[in-house]
PDB file of C-alpha atoms in Angstrom:
ATOM      1  CA  MET A 239      75.484 -96.668 -25.468  1.00  0.00           C
ATOM      2  CA  LEU A 240      75.012 -98.946 -23.125  1.00  0.00           C
ATOM      3  CA  LYS A 241      77.989-100.955 -22.766  1.00  0.00           C
ATOM      4  CA  PRO A 242      79.364 -97.728 -21.754  1.00  0.00           C
ATOM      5  CA  LEU A 243      76.130 -96.914 -19.589  1.00  0.00           C
ATOM      6  CA  ALA A 244      76.690-100.526 -17.807  1.00  0.00           C
ATOM      7  CA  ALA A 245      80.452-100.593 -17.534  1.00  0.00           C
ATOM      8  CA  GLY A 246      80.361 -96.959 -16.001  1.00  0.00           C
ATOM      9  CA  LEU A 247      77.820 -98.768 -13.424  1.00  0.00           C
ATOM     10  CA  ILE A 248      79.441-101.668 -12.375  1.00  0.00           C
ATOM     11  CA  LEU A 249      82.638 -99.244 -11.323  1.00  0.00           C
ATOM     12  CA  ILE A 250      80.022 -96.483  -9.335  1.00  0.00           C
ATOM     13  CA  MET A 251      78.261 -99.964  -7.390  1.00  0.00           C
ATOM     14  CA  SER A 252      81.857-101.628  -6.728  1.00  0.00           C
ATOM     15  CA  LEU A 253      83.118 -98.309  -5.386  1.00  0.00           C
ATOM     16  CA  PRO A 254      83.523 -97.937  -1.487  1.00  0.00           C
ATOM     17  CA  ASN A 255      79.756 -96.105  -0.212  1.00  0.00           C
ATOM     18  CA  ALA A 256      81.135 -92.674   0.842  1.00  0.00           C
ATOM     19  CA  ALA A 257      78.742 -93.514   3.822  1.00  0.00           C
ATOM     20  CA  GLN A 258      79.632 -97.570   4.326  1.00  0.00           C
ATOM     21  CA  ALA A 259      81.300 -97.750   7.519  1.00  0.00           C
ATOM     22  CA  GLU A 260      85.119 -99.373   8.172  1.00  0.00           C
ATOM     23  CA  VAL A 261      85.198-100.778  11.039  1.00  0.00           C
ATOM     24  CA  LYS A 262      88.279 -99.838  13.054  1.00  0.00           C
ATOM     25  CA  GLY A 263      88.201-102.495  15.973  1.00  0.00           C
ATOM     26  CA  CYS A 264      86.101-105.671  17.693  1.00  0.00           C
ATOM     27  CA  TYR A 265      87.035-106.697  21.043  1.00  0.00           C
ATOM     28  CA  GLU A 266      85.723-108.676  23.697  1.00  0.00           C
ATOM     29  CA  ARG A 267      86.124-109.597  27.632  1.00  0.00           C
ATOM     30  CA  VAL A 268      84.802-112.905  28.925  1.00  0.00           C
ATOM     31  CA  TYR A 269      84.820-112.258  32.658  1.00  0.00           C
ATOM     32  CA  ASP A 270      85.906-116.489  33.957  1.00  0.00           C
ATOM     33  CA  SER A 271      84.476-117.754  37.038  1.00  0.00           C
ATOM     34  CA  ALA A 272      87.423-117.591  39.471  1.00  0.00           C
ATOM     35  CA  HIS A 273      87.381-113.677  38.445  1.00  0.00           C
ATOM     36  CA  LEU A 274      83.374-112.912  38.950  1.00  0.00           C
ATOM     37  CA  LYS A 275      84.393-115.234  41.897  1.00  0.00           C
ATOM     38  CA  LYS A 276      87.221-112.798  44.192  1.00  0.00           C
ATOM     39  CA  HIS A 277      84.562-110.119  41.866  1.00  0.00           C
ATOM     40  CA  PRO A 278      81.181-110.703  44.016  1.00  0.00           C
ATOM     41  CA  LYS A 279      79.956-107.249  43.410  1.00  0.00           C
ATOM     42  CA  GLN A 280      80.367-107.422  38.989  1.00  0.00           C
ATOM     43  CA  LYS A 281      77.732-107.040  37.183  1.00  0.00           C
ATOM     44  CA  VAL A 282      79.273-107.782  33.720  1.00  0.00           C
ATOM     45  CA  THR A 283      80.290-111.154  32.904  1.00  0.00           C
ATOM     46  CA  ARG A 284      81.015-110.541  28.842  1.00  0.00           C
ATOM     47  CA  ILE A 285      81.193-106.823  26.913  1.00  0.00           C
ATOM     48  CA  LYS A 286      81.992-107.128  23.443  1.00  0.00           C
ATOM     49  CA  LEU A 287      82.414-103.731  21.210  1.00  0.00           C
ATOM     50  CA  GLN A 288      82.743-103.452  17.510  1.00  0.00           C
ATOM     51  CA  TYR A 289      83.545 -99.574  16.588  1.00  0.00           C
ATOM     52  CA  GLY A 290      84.435 -98.012  13.399  1.00  0.00           C
ATOM     53  CA  PHE A 291      83.890 -94.499  11.556  1.00  0.00           C
ATOM     54  CA  GLU A 292      81.494 -93.292   9.203  1.00  0.00           C
ATOM     55  CA  SER A 293      82.521 -90.674   6.718  1.00  0.00           C
ATOM     56  CA  GLY A 294      79.988 -88.802   4.326  1.00  0.00           C
ATOM     57  CA  PRO A 295      77.698 -85.956   4.064  1.00  0.00           C
ATOM     58  CA  ASP A 296      75.251 -86.788   6.276  1.00  0.00           C
ATOM     59  CA  MET A 297      77.128 -88.138   9.306  1.00  0.00           C
ATOM     60  CA  PRO A 298      80.749 -86.641   8.737  1.00  0.00           C
ATOM     61  CA  GLU A 299      83.206 -88.079  11.382  1.00  0.00           C
ATOM     62  CA  ALA A 300      80.808 -89.800  13.500  1.00  0.00           C
ATOM     63  CA  ASP A 301      80.918 -93.969  14.084  1.00  0.00           C
ATOM     64  CA  LEU A 302      79.088 -96.875  13.658  1.00  0.00           C
ATOM     65  CA  ASN A 303      79.546 -98.580  17.055  1.00  0.00           C
ATOM     66  CA  SER A 304      77.572-101.515  18.872  1.00  0.00           C
ATOM     67  CA  THR A 305      78.574-102.141  22.588  1.00  0.00           C
ATOM     68  CA  ASP A 306      77.063-105.951  23.654  1.00  0.00           C
ATOM     69  CA  VAL A 307      77.431-107.066  27.252  1.00  0.00           C
ATOM     70  CA  TRP A 308      75.493-110.131  28.971  1.00  0.00           C
ATOM     71  CA  VAL A 309      75.060-109.381  33.151  1.00  0.00           C
ATOM     72  CA  ARG A 310      75.334-112.235  36.395  1.00  0.00           C
ATOM     73  CA  GLY A 311      71.518-114.283  36.081  1.00  0.00           C
ATOM     74  CA  SER A 312      70.191-113.089  33.067  1.00  0.00           C
ATOM     75  CA  LYS A 313      70.876-114.833  29.754  1.00  0.00           C
ATOM     76  CA  VAL A 314      69.716-111.427  27.819  1.00  0.00           C
ATOM     77  CA  ARG A 315      72.223-109.591  25.534  1.00  0.00           C
ATOM     78  CA  TYR A 316      72.317-105.994  26.812  1.00  0.00           C
ATOM     79  CA  TYR A 317      73.678-103.368  24.185  1.00  0.00           C
ATOM     80  CA  ALA A 318      74.696 -99.619  23.884  1.00  0.00           C
ATOM     81  CA  ILE A 319      75.092 -97.276  20.934  1.00  0.00           C
ATOM     82  CA  PRO A 320      77.802 -95.078  21.078  1.00  0.00           C
ATOM     83  CA  ILE A 321      79.135 -92.307  19.690  1.00  0.00           C
ATOM     84  CA  CYS A 322      82.306 -90.966  19.827  1.00  0.00           C
ATOM     85  CA  ALA A 323      84.054 -88.331  18.456  1.00  0.00           C
ATOM     86  CA  ALA A 324      86.393 -88.583  15.547  1.00  0.00           C
ATOM     87  CA  GLY A 325      90.479 -88.019  16.573  1.00  0.00           C
ATOM     88  CA  THR A 326      90.417 -87.564  20.172  1.00  0.00           C
ATOM     89  CA  THR A 327      92.705 -89.774  22.209  1.00  0.00           C
ATOM     90  CA  PRO A 328      91.442 -91.441  23.830  1.00  0.00           C
ATOM     91  CA  LEU A 329      88.588 -91.451  21.705  1.00  0.00           C
ATOM     92  CA  ARG A 330      85.173 -90.303  23.979  1.00  0.00           C
ATOM     93  CA  CYS A 331      82.192 -91.596  23.786  1.00  0.00           C
ATOM     94  CA  GLY A 332      78.783 -90.911  24.717  1.00  0.00           C
ATOM     95  CA  ILE A 333      75.719 -93.228  24.302  1.00  0.00           C
ATOM     96  CA  GLU A 334      72.703 -92.423  22.802  1.00  0.00           C
ATOM     97  CA  GLU A 335      69.793 -91.019  24.433  1.00  0.00           C
ATOM     98  CA  ASP A 336      71.396 -89.692  28.082  1.00  0.00           C
ATOM     99  CA  GLY A 337      73.128 -93.525  28.196  1.00  0.00           C
ATOM    100  CA  GLY A 338      75.981 -92.108  30.493  1.00  0.00           C
ATOM    101  CA  SER A 339      79.761 -91.834  28.454  1.00  0.00           C
ATOM    102  CA  PHE A 340      82.668 -93.623  28.481  1.00  0.00           C
ATOM    103  CA  THR A 341      86.948 -93.531  26.995  1.00  0.00           C
ATOM    104  CA  LEU A 342      88.131 -96.203  24.964  1.00  0.00           C
ATOM    105  CA  GLN A 343      92.354 -96.354  24.508  1.00  0.00           C
ATOM    106  CA  GLU A 344      94.091 -98.388  21.828  1.00  0.00           C
ATOM    107  CA  HIS A 345      96.777-100.008  23.443  1.00  0.00           C
ATOM    108  CA  GLY A 346      98.395-102.934  20.697  1.00  0.00           C
ATOM    109  CA  ASP A 347      95.626-106.012  20.995  1.00  0.00           C
ATOM    110  CA  SER A 348      93.841-104.109  23.768  1.00  0.00           C
ATOM    111  CA  LEU A 349      91.293-101.740  24.654  1.00  0.00           C
ATOM    112  CA  THR A 350      90.560 -99.957  27.569  1.00  0.00           C
ATOM    113  CA  LEU A 351      87.093 -98.614  27.928  1.00  0.00           C
ATOM    114  CA  THR A 352      86.874 -96.174  30.950  1.00  0.00           C
ATOM    115  CA  ASN A 353      83.613 -96.059  32.176  1.00  0.00           C
ATOM    116  CA  THR A 354      84.088 -91.723  32.601  1.00  0.00           C
ATOM    117  CA  ASN A 355      80.223 -90.846  34.758  1.00  0.00           C
ATOM    118  CA  TYR A 356      78.030 -94.439  33.895  1.00  0.00           C
ATOM    119  CA  ILE A 357      77.427 -96.596  30.691  1.00  0.00           C
ATOM    120  CA  ARG A 358      73.051 -97.197  30.756  1.00  0.00           C
ATOM    121  CA  ILE A 359      72.786-100.272  28.503  1.00  0.00           C
ATOM    122  CA  GLN A 360      69.219-101.734  27.200  1.00  0.00           C
ATOM    123  CA  ASN A 361      67.162-105.011  26.759  1.00  0.00           C
ATOM    124  CA  PRO A 362      66.352-105.130  23.366  1.00  0.00           C
ATOM    125  CA  ASP A 363      63.380-106.944  24.302  1.00  0.00           C
ATOM    126  CA  GLY A 364      62.361-104.042  26.453  1.00  0.00           C
ATOM    127  CA  ASP A 365      61.095-100.670  27.007  1.00  0.00           C
ATOM    128  CA  GLU A 366      63.409 -97.305  28.056  1.00  0.00           C
ATOM    129  CA  THR A 367      62.275 -98.727  31.356  1.00  0.00           C
ATOM    130  CA  ASP A 368      64.359-102.276  31.427  1.00  0.00           C
ATOM    131  CA  SER A 369      67.733-101.180  31.592  1.00  0.00           C
ATOM    132  CA  ILE A 370      70.897-101.162  33.948  1.00  0.00           C
ATOM    133  CA  GLU A 371      73.417 -98.603  34.746  1.00  0.00           C
ATOM    134  CA  LEU A 372      76.659 -99.259  35.356  1.00  0.00           C
ATOM    135  CA  GLN A 373      78.531 -97.042  37.581  1.00  0.00           C
ATOM    136  CA  PRO A 374      81.862 -95.835  37.588  1.00  0.00           C
ATOM    137  CA  ASP A 375      82.838 -97.885  41.007  1.00  0.00           C
ATOM    138  CA  GLN A 376      85.699-100.400  41.664  1.00  0.00           C
ATOM    139  CA  GLU A 377      83.911-102.732  39.766  1.00  0.00           C
ATOM    140  CA  HIS A 378      82.746-101.021  36.492  1.00  0.00           C
ATOM    141  CA  ARG A 379      85.110 -97.682  36.040  1.00  0.00           C
ATOM    142  CA  LEU A 380      88.023 -99.605  33.625  1.00  0.00           C
ATOM    143  CA  PHE A 381      86.892-102.520  31.145  1.00  0.00           C
ATOM    144  CA  ILE A 382      89.621-104.294  29.444  1.00  0.00           C
ATOM    145  CA  LEU A 383      88.973-106.417  26.028  1.00  0.00           C
ATOM    146  CA  ARG A 384      91.262-108.188  23.578  1.00  0.00           C
ATOM    147  CA  LYS A 385      90.960-107.773  19.989  1.00  0.00           C
ATOM    148  CA  THR A 386      89.223-110.139  18.245  1.00  0.00           C
ATOM    149  CA  SER A 387      87.856-111.391  14.957  1.00  0.00           C
ATOM    150  CA  SER A 388      85.455-108.780  13.274  1.00  0.00           C
ATOM    151  CA  LYS A 389      83.619-111.368  11.717  1.00  0.00           C
ATOM    152  CA  HIS A 390      82.632-112.028  15.971  1.00  0.00           C
ATOM    153  CA  CYS A 391      81.550-108.536  16.083  1.00  0.00           C
ATOM    154  CA  GLY A 392      78.361-108.876  12.966  1.00  0.00           C
TER     155      GLY A 392
END
């Protein structure tokens, strides 16, 4: 009796969890000094984005995403938690706590992130007031990221 029960538990534990995210992509852009010299008003020096989708009864078609951003003059890794609408093209994403919105469009091994109204990034060591808003101006409207290893996003 115990052997079939143990075998059943092992089988259940080996099945993928319906609420576990499947990473759809890890993308990054590091701006070199030549680019930043040509764009002195650009705040972002590096941006990394991971997005994927969960399925399950609690969060159907929601996603597990993270966005990390580094800015000039700071060694802090700022972040934003976007919630994206599955099945839209381009993928529409809003940032938690009224942090703005953007769209994502894949093009082979690259991803275009388009800032649609603003993007608020938070300092993980600060409070709500320790944030930076990236307005969709000439320097912060489009970010073209390149696909990288999912291990790099973990």
